[in-house]
Amino acid sequence: MKFGFSQQEIIATAKSLGLPQDGFVQRRIARAYDLVSTDKVTEVTDGIFRVRSQYEPDKAYIVNLNHGEPSCDCPDGERTINCKHRIASLLYAQRQAQAITIIKTT
């Protein structure tokens, strides 16, 4: 799978989100970028996100970033905190915050 994101961009994202910079997390960040850029992430309510599956069109996962420990109900999310859905939700929230800042400053 080829992504349109540079290695430097992915490493900078890992740093900005406070994530490890190993190859495993970098692959998840690349997939998370893909989820965000293809509009598969929506905020349901404050800090709760719905992330549609990349491979199963009728499947979606719920990510909770605000209420207790961050969580995702996908199989990887039950094993590790750094699943691609959680990272995609963080990226989406980061972009939304940047958009709000731009609107306020213009």
PDB file of N, CA and C in Angstrom:
ATOM      1  N   MET A   1       0.851  -1.177   0.000  1.00  0.00           N
ATOM      2  CA  MET A   1       0.000   0.000   0.000  1.00  0.00           C
ATOM      3  C   MET A   1       0.896   1.239   0.000  1.00  0.00           C
ATOM      4  N   LYS A   2       0.697   2.102  -0.963  1.00  0.00           N
ATOM      5  CA  LYS A   2       1.500   3.321  -1.107  1.00  0.00           C
ATOM      6  C   LYS A   2       0.692   4.514  -0.606  1.00  0.00           C
ATOM      7  N   PHE A   3       1.294   5.301   0.270  1.00  0.00           N
ATOM      8  CA  PHE A   3       0.632   6.476   0.823  1.00  0.00           C
ATOM      9  C   PHE A   3       1.306   7.730   0.304  1.00  0.00           C
ATOM     10  N   GLY A   4       0.562   8.832   0.269  1.00  0.00           N
ATOM     11  CA  GLY A   4       1.093  10.098  -0.222  1.00  0.00           C
ATOM     12  C   GLY A   4       1.655  10.978   0.879  1.00  0.00           C
ATOM     13  N   PHE A   5       2.328  10.381   1.844  1.00  0.00           N
ATOM     14  CA  PHE A   5       2.871  11.131   2.962  1.00  0.00           C
ATOM     15  C   PHE A   5       4.341  10.789   3.104  1.00  0.00           C
ATOM     16  N   SER A   6       5.158  11.792   3.340  1.00  0.00           N
ATOM     17  CA  SER A   6       6.591  11.557   3.461  1.00  0.00           C
ATOM     18  C   SER A   6       6.923  10.985   4.843  1.00  0.00           C
ATOM     19  N   GLN A   7       8.061  10.350   4.899  1.00  0.00           N
ATOM     20  CA  GLN A   7       8.563   9.803   6.160  1.00  0.00           C
ATOM     21  C   GLN A   7       8.732  10.911   7.191  1.00  0.00           C
ATOM     22  N   GLN A   8       9.222  12.066   6.753  1.00  0.00           N
ATOM     23  CA  GLN A   8       9.415  13.193   7.671  1.00  0.00           C
ATOM     24  C   GLN A   8       8.081  13.672   8.239  1.00  0.00           C
ATOM     25  N   GLU A   9       7.056  13.707   7.389  1.00  0.00           N
ATOM     26  CA  GLU A   9       5.722  14.116   7.841  1.00  0.00           C
ATOM     27  C   GLU A   9       5.186  13.152   8.903  1.00  0.00           C
ATOM     28  N   ILE A  10       5.384  11.874   8.668  1.00  0.00           N
ATOM     29  CA  ILE A  10       4.900  10.861   9.598  1.00  0.00           C
ATOM     30  C   ILE A  10       5.642  10.946  10.925  1.00  0.00           C
ATOM     31  N   ILE A  11       6.955  11.133  10.887  1.00  0.00           N
ATOM     32  CA  ILE A  11       7.738  11.258  12.124  1.00  0.00           C
ATOM     33  C   ILE A  11       7.348  12.530  12.875  1.00  0.00           C
ATOM     34  N   ALA A  12       7.146  13.634  12.152  1.00  0.00           N
ATOM     35  CA  ALA A  12       6.712  14.884  12.791  1.00  0.00           C
ATOM     36  C   ALA A  12       5.349  14.702  13.452  1.00  0.00           C
ATOM     37  N   THR A  13       4.465  13.952  12.806  1.00  0.00           N
ATOM     38  CA  THR A  13       3.144  13.682  13.380  1.00  0.00           C
ATOM     39  C   THR A  13       3.276  12.862  14.653  1.00  0.00           C
ATOM     40  N   ALA A  14       4.115  11.842  14.624  1.00  0.00           N
ATOM     41  CA  ALA A  14       4.333  11.018  15.821  1.00  0.00           C
ATOM     42  C   ALA A  14       4.798  11.897  16.977  1.00  0.00           C
ATOM     43  N   LYS A  15       5.749  12.781  16.699  1.00  0.00           N
ATOM     44  CA  LYS A  15       6.253  13.689  17.740  1.00  0.00           C
ATOM     45  C   LYS A  15       5.154  14.604  18.252  1.00  0.00           C
ATOM     46  N   SER A  16       4.374  15.189  17.326  1.00  0.00           N
ATOM     47  CA  SER A  16       3.347  16.155  17.739  1.00  0.00           C
ATOM     48  C   SER A  16       2.236  15.499  18.554  1.00  0.00           C
ATOM     49  N   LEU A  17       1.999  14.204  18.332  1.00  0.00           N
ATOM     50  CA  LEU A  17       0.956  13.492  19.075  1.00  0.00           C
ATOM     51  C   LEU A  17       1.510  12.764  20.298  1.00  0.00           C
ATOM     52  N   GLY A  18       2.827  12.876  20.504  1.00  0.00           N
ATOM     53  CA  GLY A  18       3.442  12.211  21.652  1.00  0.00           C
ATOM     54  C   GLY A  18       3.495  10.705  21.518  1.00  0.00           C
ATOM     55  N   LEU A  19       3.593  10.216  20.280  1.00  0.00           N
ATOM     56  CA  LEU A  19       3.620   8.774  20.028  1.00  0.00           C
ATOM     57  C   LEU A  19       5.043   8.301  19.783  1.00  0.00           C
ATOM     58  N   PRO A  20       5.288   6.998  19.986  1.00  0.00           N
ATOM     59  CA  PRO A  20       6.604   6.453  19.633  1.00  0.00           C
ATOM     60  C   PRO A  20       6.863   6.654  18.137  1.00  0.00           C
ATOM     61  N   GLN A  21       8.103   6.645  17.750  1.00  0.00           N
ATOM     62  CA  GLN A  21       8.451   6.891  16.352  1.00  0.00           C
ATOM     63  C   GLN A  21       8.935   5.634  15.645  1.00  0.00           C
ATOM     64  N   ASP A  22       8.624   4.466  16.194  1.00  0.00           N
ATOM     65  CA  ASP A  22       9.067   3.217  15.578  1.00  0.00           C
ATOM     66  C   ASP A  22       8.261   2.919  14.311  1.00  0.00           C
ATOM     67  N   GLY A  23       8.738   1.978  13.524  1.00  0.00           N
ATOM     68  CA  GLY A  23       8.107   1.632  12.255  1.00  0.00           C
ATOM     69  C   GLY A  23       6.671   1.168  12.404  1.00  0.00           C
ATOM     70  N   PHE A  24       6.365   0.452  13.479  1.00  0.00           N
ATOM     71  CA  PHE A  24       5.017  -0.035  13.719  1.00  0.00           C
ATOM     72  C   PHE A  24       4.036   1.126  13.817  1.00  0.00           C
ATOM     73  N   VAL A  25       4.360   2.113  14.635  1.00  0.00           N
ATOM     74  CA  VAL A  25       3.484   3.277  14.814  1.00  0.00           C
ATOM     75  C   VAL A  25       3.467   4.127  13.543  1.00  0.00           C
ATOM     76  N   GLN A  26       4.594   4.218  12.856  1.00  0.00           N
ATOM     77  CA  GLN A  26       4.637   4.989  11.613  1.00  0.00           C
ATOM     78  C   GLN A  26       3.660   4.414  10.576  1.00  0.00           C
ATOM     79  N   ARG A  27       3.569   3.095  10.471  1.00  0.00           N
ATOM     80  CA  ARG A  27       2.607   2.485   9.533  1.00  0.00           C
ATOM     81  C   ARG A  27       1.172   2.812   9.942  1.00  0.00           C
ATOM     82  N   ARG A  28       0.915   2.819  11.229  1.00  0.00           N
ATOM     83  CA  ARG A  28      -0.431   3.169  11.702  1.00  0.00           C
ATOM     84  C   ARG A  28      -0.750   4.634  11.444  1.00  0.00           C
ATOM     85  N   ILE A  29       0.234   5.504  11.586  1.00  0.00           N
ATOM     86  CA  ILE A  29       0.030   6.923  11.291  1.00  0.00           C
ATOM     87  C   ILE A  29      -0.290   7.101   9.812  1.00  0.00           C
ATOM     88  N   ALA A  30       0.428   6.406   8.937  1.00  0.00           N
ATOM     89  CA  ALA A  30       0.158   6.498   7.494  1.00  0.00           C
ATOM     90  C   ALA A  30      -1.270   6.058   7.194  1.00  0.00           C
ATOM     91  N   ARG A  31      -1.719   4.979   7.820  1.00  0.00           N
ATOM     92  CA  ARG A  31      -3.098   4.513   7.610  1.00  0.00           C
ATOM     93  C   ARG A  31      -4.107   5.494   8.213  1.00  0.00           C
ATOM     94  N   ALA A  32      -3.741   6.105   9.333  1.00  0.00           N
ATOM     95  CA  ALA A  32      -4.616   7.100   9.956  1.00  0.00           C
ATOM     96  C   ALA A  32      -4.769   8.324   9.059  1.00  0.00           C
ATOM     97  N   TYR A  33      -3.671   8.774   8.443  1.00  0.00           N
ATOM     98  CA  TYR A  33      -3.744   9.872   7.475  1.00  0.00           C
ATOM     99  C   TYR A  33      -4.722   9.525   6.361  1.00  0.00           C
ATOM    100  N   ASP A  34      -4.646   8.290   5.895  1.00  0.00           N
ATOM    101  CA  ASP A  34      -5.544   7.847   4.826  1.00  0.00           C
ATOM    102  C   ASP A  34      -7.004   7.906   5.288  1.00  0.00           C
ATOM    103  N   LEU A  35      -7.280   7.473   6.509  1.00  0.00           N
ATOM    104  CA  LEU A  35      -8.642   7.529   7.042  1.00  0.00           C
ATOM    105  C   LEU A  35      -9.166   8.961   7.083  1.00  0.00           C
ATOM    106  N   VAL A  36      -8.326   9.882   7.530  1.00  0.00           N
ATOM    107  CA  VAL A  36      -8.743  11.289   7.623  1.00  0.00           C
ATOM    108  C   VAL A  36      -8.921  11.890   6.233  1.00  0.00           C
ATOM    109  N   SER A  37      -7.972  11.638   5.352  1.00  0.00           N
ATOM    110  CA  SER A  37      -8.034  12.257   4.019  1.00  0.00           C
ATOM    111  C   SER A  37      -9.155  11.707   3.152  1.00  0.00           C
ATOM    112  N   THR A  38      -9.683  10.541   3.485  1.00  0.00           N
ATOM    113  CA  THR A  38     -10.800   9.967   2.732  1.00  0.00           C
ATOM    114  C   THR A  38     -12.129  10.141   3.469  1.00  0.00           C
ATOM    115  N   ASP A  39     -12.150  11.061   4.431  1.00  0.00           N
ATOM    116  CA  ASP A  39     -13.373  11.429   5.164  1.00  0.00           C
ATOM    117  C   ASP A  39     -14.047  10.255   5.867  1.00  0.00           C
ATOM    118  N   LYS A  40     -13.249   9.392   6.455  1.00  0.00           N
ATOM    119  CA  LYS A  40     -13.804   8.259   7.197  1.00  0.00           C
ATOM    120  C   LYS A  40     -13.932   8.536   8.694  1.00  0.00           C
ATOM    121  N   VAL A  41     -13.548   9.750   9.114  1.00  0.00           N
ATOM    122  CA  VAL A  41     -13.608  10.121  10.530  1.00  0.00           C
ATOM    123  C   VAL A  41     -14.646  11.226  10.714  1.00  0.00           C
ATOM    124  N   THR A  42     -15.543  11.043  11.667  1.00  0.00           N
ATOM    125  CA  THR A  42     -16.496  12.092  12.030  1.00  0.00           C
ATOM    126  C   THR A  42     -16.568  12.174  13.553  1.00  0.00           C
ATOM    127  N   GLU A  43     -16.747  13.387  14.044  1.00  0.00           N
ATOM    128  CA  GLU A  43     -16.913  13.572  15.484  1.00  0.00           C
ATOM    129  C   GLU A  43     -18.396  13.448  15.793  1.00  0.00           C
ATOM    130  N   VAL A  44     -18.734  12.496  16.647  1.00  0.00           N
ATOM    131  CA  VAL A  44     -20.127  12.252  17.020  1.00  0.00           C
ATOM    132  C   VAL A  44     -20.561  13.269  18.066  1.00  0.00           C
ATOM    133  N   THR A  45     -19.740  13.451  19.062  1.00  0.00           N
ATOM    134  CA  THR A  45     -19.964  14.414  20.124  1.00  0.00           C
ATOM    135  C   THR A  45     -18.588  14.762  20.695  1.00  0.00           C
ATOM    136  N   ASP A  46     -18.525  15.617  21.655  1.00  0.00           N
ATOM    137  CA  ASP A  46     -17.255  16.090  22.201  1.00  0.00           C
ATOM    138  C   ASP A  46     -16.326  14.934  22.581  1.00  0.00           C
ATOM    139  N   GLY A  47     -15.281  14.727  21.777  1.00  0.00           N
ATOM    140  CA  GLY A  47     -14.286  13.710  22.084  1.00  0.00           C
ATOM    141  C   GLY A  47     -14.649  12.291  21.711  1.00  0.00           C
ATOM    142  N   ILE A  48     -15.812  12.086  21.103  1.00  0.00           N
ATOM    143  CA  ILE A  48     -16.234  10.755  20.656  1.00  0.00           C
ATOM    144  C   ILE A  48     -16.278  10.780  19.127  1.00  0.00           C
ATOM    145  N   PHE A  49     -15.581   9.836  18.504  1.00  0.00           N
ATOM    146  CA  PHE A  49     -15.460   9.810  17.056  1.00  0.00           C
ATOM    147  C   PHE A  49     -15.948   8.480  16.491  1.00  0.00           C
ATOM    148  N   ARG A  50     -16.466   8.556  15.277  1.00  0.00           N
ATOM    149  CA  ARG A  50     -16.846   7.362  14.521  1.00  0.00           C
ATOM    150  C   ARG A  50     -15.867   7.271  13.361  1.00  0.00           C
ATOM    151  N   VAL A  51     -15.185   6.127  13.255  1.00  0.00           N
ATOM    152  CA  VAL A  51     -14.191   5.931  12.201  1.00  0.00           C
ATOM    153  C   VAL A  51     -14.611   4.715  11.382  1.00  0.00           C
ATOM    154  N   ARG A  52     -14.911   4.969  10.115  1.00  0.00           N
ATOM    155  CA  ARG A  52     -15.324   3.874   9.233  1.00  0.00           C
ATOM    156  C   ARG A  52     -14.125   3.014   8.862  1.00  0.00           C
ATOM    157  N   SER A  53     -14.367   1.749   8.714  1.00  0.00           N
ATOM    158  CA  SER A  53     -13.331   0.795   8.338  1.00  0.00           C
ATOM    159  C   SER A  53     -12.816   1.090   6.934  1.00  0.00           C
ATOM    160  N   GLN A  54     -11.525   0.875   6.721  1.00  0.00           N
ATOM    161  CA  GLN A  54     -10.942   1.041   5.396  1.00  0.00           C
ATOM    162  C   GLN A  54     -11.322  -0.120   4.484  1.00  0.00           C
ATOM    163  N   TYR A  55     -11.601  -1.272   5.063  1.00  0.00           N
ATOM    164  CA  TYR A  55     -11.773  -2.488   4.273  1.00  0.00           C
ATOM    165  C   TYR A  55     -13.182  -3.069   4.288  1.00  0.00           C
ATOM    166  N   GLU A  56     -13.982  -2.711   5.286  1.00  0.00           N
ATOM    167  CA  GLU A  56     -15.353  -3.202   5.383  1.00  0.00           C
ATOM    168  C   GLU A  56     -16.299  -1.998   5.377  1.00  0.00           C
ATOM    169  N   PRO A  57     -16.960  -1.730   4.246  1.00  0.00           N
ATOM    170  CA  PRO A  57     -17.750  -0.496   4.093  1.00  0.00           C
ATOM    171  C   PRO A  57     -18.866  -0.307   5.142  1.00  0.00           C
ATOM    172  N   ASP A  58     -19.403  -1.384   5.668  1.00  0.00           N
ATOM    173  CA  ASP A  58     -20.507  -1.264   6.627  1.00  0.00           C
ATOM    174  C   ASP A  58     -20.046  -1.265   8.080  1.00  0.00           C
ATOM    175  N   LYS A  59     -18.749  -1.290   8.303  1.00  0.00           N
ATOM    176  CA  LYS A  59     -18.211  -1.373   9.659  1.00  0.00           C
ATOM    177  C   LYS A  59     -17.626  -0.027  10.086  1.00  0.00           C
ATOM    178  N   ALA A  60     -17.856   0.329  11.342  1.00  0.00           N
ATOM    179  CA  ALA A  60     -17.279   1.553  11.909  1.00  0.00           C
ATOM    180  C   ALA A  60     -16.884   1.272  13.354  1.00  0.00           C
ATOM    181  N   TYR A  61     -15.914   2.015  13.820  1.00  0.00           N
ATOM    182  CA  TYR A  61     -15.430   1.871  15.186  1.00  0.00           C
ATOM    183  C   TYR A  61     -15.642   3.180  15.940  1.00  0.00           C
ATOM    184  N   ILE A  62     -15.845   3.059  17.233  1.00  0.00           N
ATOM    185  CA  ILE A  62     -16.047   4.233  18.082  1.00  0.00           C
ATOM    186  C   ILE A  62     -14.770   4.472  18.894  1.00  0.00           C
ATOM    187  N   VAL A  63     -14.281   5.708  18.808  1.00  0.00           N
ATOM    188  CA  VAL A  63     -13.081   6.112  19.545  1.00  0.00           C
ATOM    189  C   VAL A  63     -13.497   7.157  20.570  1.00  0.00           C
ATOM    190  N   ASN A  64     -13.051   6.954  21.797  1.00  0.00           N
ATOM    191  CA  ASN A  64     -13.351   7.863  22.897  1.00  0.00           C
ATOM    192  C   ASN A  64     -12.042   8.493  23.356  1.00  0.00           C
ATOM    193  N   LEU A  65     -11.882   9.789  23.121  1.00  0.00           N
ATOM    194  CA  LEU A  65     -10.649  10.475  23.513  1.00  0.00           C
ATOM    195  C   LEU A  65     -10.789  11.283  24.799  1.00  0.00           C
ATOM    196  N   ASN A  66     -11.999  11.571  25.232  1.00  0.00           N
ATOM    197  CA  ASN A  66     -12.190  12.512  26.338  1.00  0.00           C
ATOM    198  C   ASN A  66     -12.615  11.924  27.669  1.00  0.00           C
ATOM    199  N   HIS A  67     -13.149  10.760  27.682  1.00  0.00           N
ATOM    200  CA  HIS A  67     -13.765  10.247  28.907  1.00  0.00           C
ATOM    201  C   HIS A  67     -12.935   9.098  29.470  1.00  0.00           C
ATOM    202  N   GLY A  68     -12.024   9.409  30.385  1.00  0.00           N
ATOM    203  CA  GLY A  68     -11.137   8.401  30.948  1.00  0.00           C
ATOM    204  C   GLY A  68      -9.994   8.094  30.010  1.00  0.00           C
ATOM    205  N   GLU A  69      -9.499   6.884  30.064  1.00  0.00           N
ATOM    206  CA  GLU A  69      -8.399   6.436  29.201  1.00  0.00           C
ATOM    207  C   GLU A  69      -8.885   6.381  27.754  1.00  0.00           C
ATOM    208  N   PRO A  70      -8.134   6.945  26.806  1.00  0.00           N
ATOM    209  CA  PRO A  70      -8.547   6.870  25.395  1.00  0.00           C
ATOM    210  C   PRO A  70      -8.785   5.418  24.985  1.00  0.00           C
ATOM    211  N   SER A  71      -9.825   5.210  24.175  1.00  0.00           N
ATOM    212  CA  SER A  71     -10.161   3.838  23.799  1.00  0.00           C
ATOM    213  C   SER A  71     -10.737   3.778  22.391  1.00  0.00           C
ATOM    214  N   CYS A  72     -10.677   2.587  21.811  1.00  0.00           N
ATOM    215  CA  CYS A  72     -11.293   2.288  20.523  1.00  0.00           C
ATOM    216  C   CYS A  72     -11.834   0.871  20.621  1.00  0.00           C
ATOM    217  N   ASP A  73     -12.996   0.635  20.033  1.00  0.00           N
ATOM    218  CA  ASP A  73     -13.588  -0.689  20.145  1.00  0.00           C
ATOM    219  C   ASP A  73     -13.175  -1.659  19.031  1.00  0.00           C
ATOM    220  N   CYS A  74     -12.127  -1.318  18.264  1.00  0.00           N
ATOM    221  CA  CYS A  74     -11.611  -2.245  17.251  1.00  0.00           C
ATOM    222  C   CYS A  74     -10.751  -3.313  17.941  1.00  0.00           C
ATOM    223  N   PRO A  75     -10.479  -4.420  17.265  1.00  0.00           N
ATOM    224  CA  PRO A  75      -9.640  -5.460  17.876  1.00  0.00           C
ATOM    225  C   PRO A  75      -8.252  -4.953  18.292  1.00  0.00           C
ATOM    226  N   ASP A  76      -7.603  -4.132  17.451  1.00  0.00           N
ATOM    227  CA  ASP A  76      -6.294  -3.589  17.829  1.00  0.00           C
ATOM    228  C   ASP A  76      -6.408  -2.628  18.997  1.00  0.00           C
ATOM    229  N   GLY A  77      -7.493  -1.853  19.037  1.00  0.00           N
ATOM    230  CA  GLY A  77      -7.708  -0.898  20.115  1.00  0.00           C
ATOM    231  C   GLY A  77      -7.871  -1.566  21.462  1.00  0.00           C
ATOM    232  N   GLU A  78      -8.343  -2.805  21.459  1.00  0.00           N
ATOM    233  CA  GLU A  78      -8.466  -3.545  22.711  1.00  0.00           C
ATOM    234  C   GLU A  78      -7.116  -4.056  23.195  1.00  0.00           C
ATOM    235  N   ARG A  79      -6.145  -4.171  22.255  1.00  0.00           N
ATOM    236  CA  ARG A  79      -4.808  -4.667  22.608  1.00  0.00           C
ATOM    237  C   ARG A  79      -3.799  -3.548  22.844  1.00  0.00           C
ATOM    238  N   THR A  80      -3.943  -2.444  22.102  1.00  0.00           N
ATOM    239  CA  THR A  80      -2.967  -1.351  22.195  1.00  0.00           C
ATOM    240  C   THR A  80      -3.685  -0.015  22.129  1.00  0.00           C
ATOM    241  N   ILE A  81      -3.125   0.983  22.746  1.00  0.00           N
ATOM    242  CA  ILE A  81      -3.739   2.307  22.737  1.00  0.00           C
ATOM    243  C   ILE A  81      -3.505   3.025  21.414  1.00  0.00           C
ATOM    244  N   ASN A  82      -2.526   2.564  20.618  1.00  0.00           N
ATOM    245  CA  ASN A  82      -2.151   3.276  19.404  1.00  0.00           C
ATOM    246  C   ASN A  82      -2.709   2.641  18.133  1.00  0.00           C
ATOM    247  N   CYS A  83      -3.990   2.305  18.119  1.00  0.00           N
ATOM    248  CA  CYS A  83      -4.589   1.775  16.893  1.00  0.00           C
ATOM    249  C   CYS A  83      -4.762   2.920  15.879  1.00  0.00           C
ATOM    250  N   LYS A  84      -4.889   2.563  14.616  1.00  0.00           N
ATOM    251  CA  LYS A  84      -4.988   3.593  13.569  1.00  0.00           C
ATOM    252  C   LYS A  84      -6.244   4.439  13.721  1.00  0.00           C
ATOM    253  N   HIS A  85      -7.315   3.893  14.297  1.00  0.00           N
ATOM    254  CA  HIS A  85      -8.558   4.655  14.463  1.00  0.00           C
ATOM    255  C   HIS A  85      -8.379   5.756  15.511  1.00  0.00           C
ATOM    256  N   ARG A  86      -7.686   5.425  16.590  1.00  0.00           N
ATOM    257  CA  ARG A  86      -7.418   6.434  17.628  1.00  0.00           C
ATOM    258  C   ARG A  86      -6.504   7.524  17.077  1.00  0.00           C
ATOM    259  N   ILE A  87      -5.470   7.112  16.348  1.00  0.00           N
ATOM    260  CA  ILE A  87      -4.550   8.094  15.763  1.00  0.00           C
ATOM    261  C   ILE A  87      -5.294   8.965  14.749  1.00  0.00           C
ATOM    262  N   ALA A  88      -6.170   8.359  13.943  1.00  0.00           N
ATOM    263  CA  ALA A  88      -6.955   9.128  12.964  1.00  0.00           C
ATOM    264  C   ALA A  88      -7.846  10.141  13.677  1.00  0.00           C
ATOM    265  N   SER A  89      -8.433   9.749  14.791  1.00  0.00           N
ATOM    266  CA  SER A  89      -9.285  10.673  15.549  1.00  0.00           C
ATOM    267  C   SER A  89      -8.464  11.832  16.108  1.00  0.00           C
ATOM    268  N   LEU A  90      -7.261  11.544  16.595  1.00  0.00           N
ATOM    269  CA  LEU A  90      -6.373  12.602  17.082  1.00  0.00           C
ATOM    270  C   LEU A  90      -5.997  13.562  15.950  1.00  0.00           C
ATOM    271  N   LEU A  91      -5.677  13.011  14.770  1.00  0.00           N
ATOM    272  CA  LEU A  91      -5.341  13.852  13.613  1.00  0.00           C
ATOM    273  C   LEU A  91      -6.529  14.709  13.199  1.00  0.00           C
ATOM    274  N   TYR A  92      -7.708  14.119  13.183  1.00  0.00           N
ATOM    275  CA  TYR A  92      -8.922  14.840  12.814  1.00  0.00           C
ATOM    276  C   TYR A  92      -9.162  15.994  13.796  1.00  0.00           C
ATOM    277  N   ALA A  93      -9.063  15.703  15.086  1.00  0.00           N
ATOM    278  CA  ALA A  93      -9.264  16.732  16.110  1.00  0.00           C
ATOM    279  C   ALA A  93      -8.219  17.834  15.979  1.00  0.00           C
ATOM    280  N   GLN A  94      -6.979  17.451  15.688  1.00  0.00           N
ATOM    281  CA  GLN A  94      -5.905  18.430  15.504  1.00  0.00           C
ATOM    282  C   GLN A  94      -6.201  19.341  14.314  1.00  0.00           C
ATOM    283  N   ARG A  95      -6.669  18.764  13.210  1.00  0.00           N
ATOM    284  CA  ARG A  95      -7.012  19.568  12.029  1.00  0.00           C
ATOM    285  C   ARG A  95      -8.192  20.494  12.303  1.00  0.00           C
ATOM    286  N   GLN A  96      -9.180  20.009  13.028  1.00  0.00           N
ATOM    287  CA  GLN A  96     -10.343  20.837  13.361  1.00  0.00           C
ATOM    288  C   GLN A  96      -9.914  22.019  14.226  1.00  0.00           C
ATOM    289  N   ALA A  97      -9.039  21.765  15.184  1.00  0.00           N
ATOM    290  CA  ALA A  97      -8.549  22.841  16.053  1.00  0.00           C
ATOM    291  C   ALA A  97      -7.771  23.872  15.242  1.00  0.00           C
ATOM    292  N   GLN A  98      -6.974  23.410  14.283  1.00  0.00           N
ATOM    293  CA  GLN A  98      -6.226  24.333  13.419  1.00  0.00           C
ATOM    294  C   GLN A  98      -7.190  25.162  12.565  1.00  0.00           C
ATOM    295  N   ALA A  99      -8.246  24.535  12.060  1.00  0.00           N
ATOM    296  CA  ALA A  99      -9.226  25.246  11.231  1.00  0.00           C
ATOM    297  C   ALA A  99      -9.925  26.326  12.054  1.00  0.00           C
ATOM    298  N   ILE A 100     -10.256  26.023  13.286  1.00  0.00           N
ATOM    299  CA  ILE A 100     -10.911  26.998  14.165  1.00  0.00           C
ATOM    300  C   ILE A 100      -9.971  28.168  14.424  1.00  0.00           C
ATOM    301  N   THR A 101      -8.684  27.879  14.665  1.00  0.00           N
ATOM    302  CA  THR A 101      -7.693  28.928  14.901  1.00  0.00           C
ATOM    303  C   THR A 101      -7.582  29.829  13.679  1.00  0.00           C
ATOM    304  N   ILE A 102      -7.553  29.247  12.493  1.00  0.00           N
ATOM    305  CA  ILE A 102      -7.464  30.032  11.253  1.00  0.00           C
ATOM    306  C   ILE A 102      -8.683  30.927  11.094  1.00  0.00           C
ATOM    307  N   ILE A 103      -9.854  30.391  11.370  1.00  0.00           N
ATOM    308  CA  ILE A 103     -11.092  31.177  11.257  1.00  0.00           C
ATOM    309  C   ILE A 103     -11.071  32.341  12.241  1.00  0.00           C
ATOM    310  N   LYS A 104     -10.616  32.087  13.477  1.00  0.00           N
ATOM    311  CA  LYS A 104     -10.585  33.136  14.497  1.00  0.00           C
ATOM    312  C   LYS A 104      -9.584  34.240  14.166  1.00  0.00           C
ATOM    313  N   THR A 105      -8.484  33.899  13.496  1.00  0.00           N
ATOM    314  CA  THR A 105      -7.448  34.883  13.236  1.00  0.00           C
ATOM    315  C   THR A 105      -7.673  35.646  11.937  1.00  0.00           C
ATOM    316  N   THR A 106      -8.616  35.226  11.121  1.00  0.00           N
ATOM    317  CA  THR A 106      -8.843  35.949   9.859  1.00  0.00           C
ATOM    318  C   THR A 106      -9.994  36.910   9.977  1.00  0.00           C
TER     319      THR A 106
END
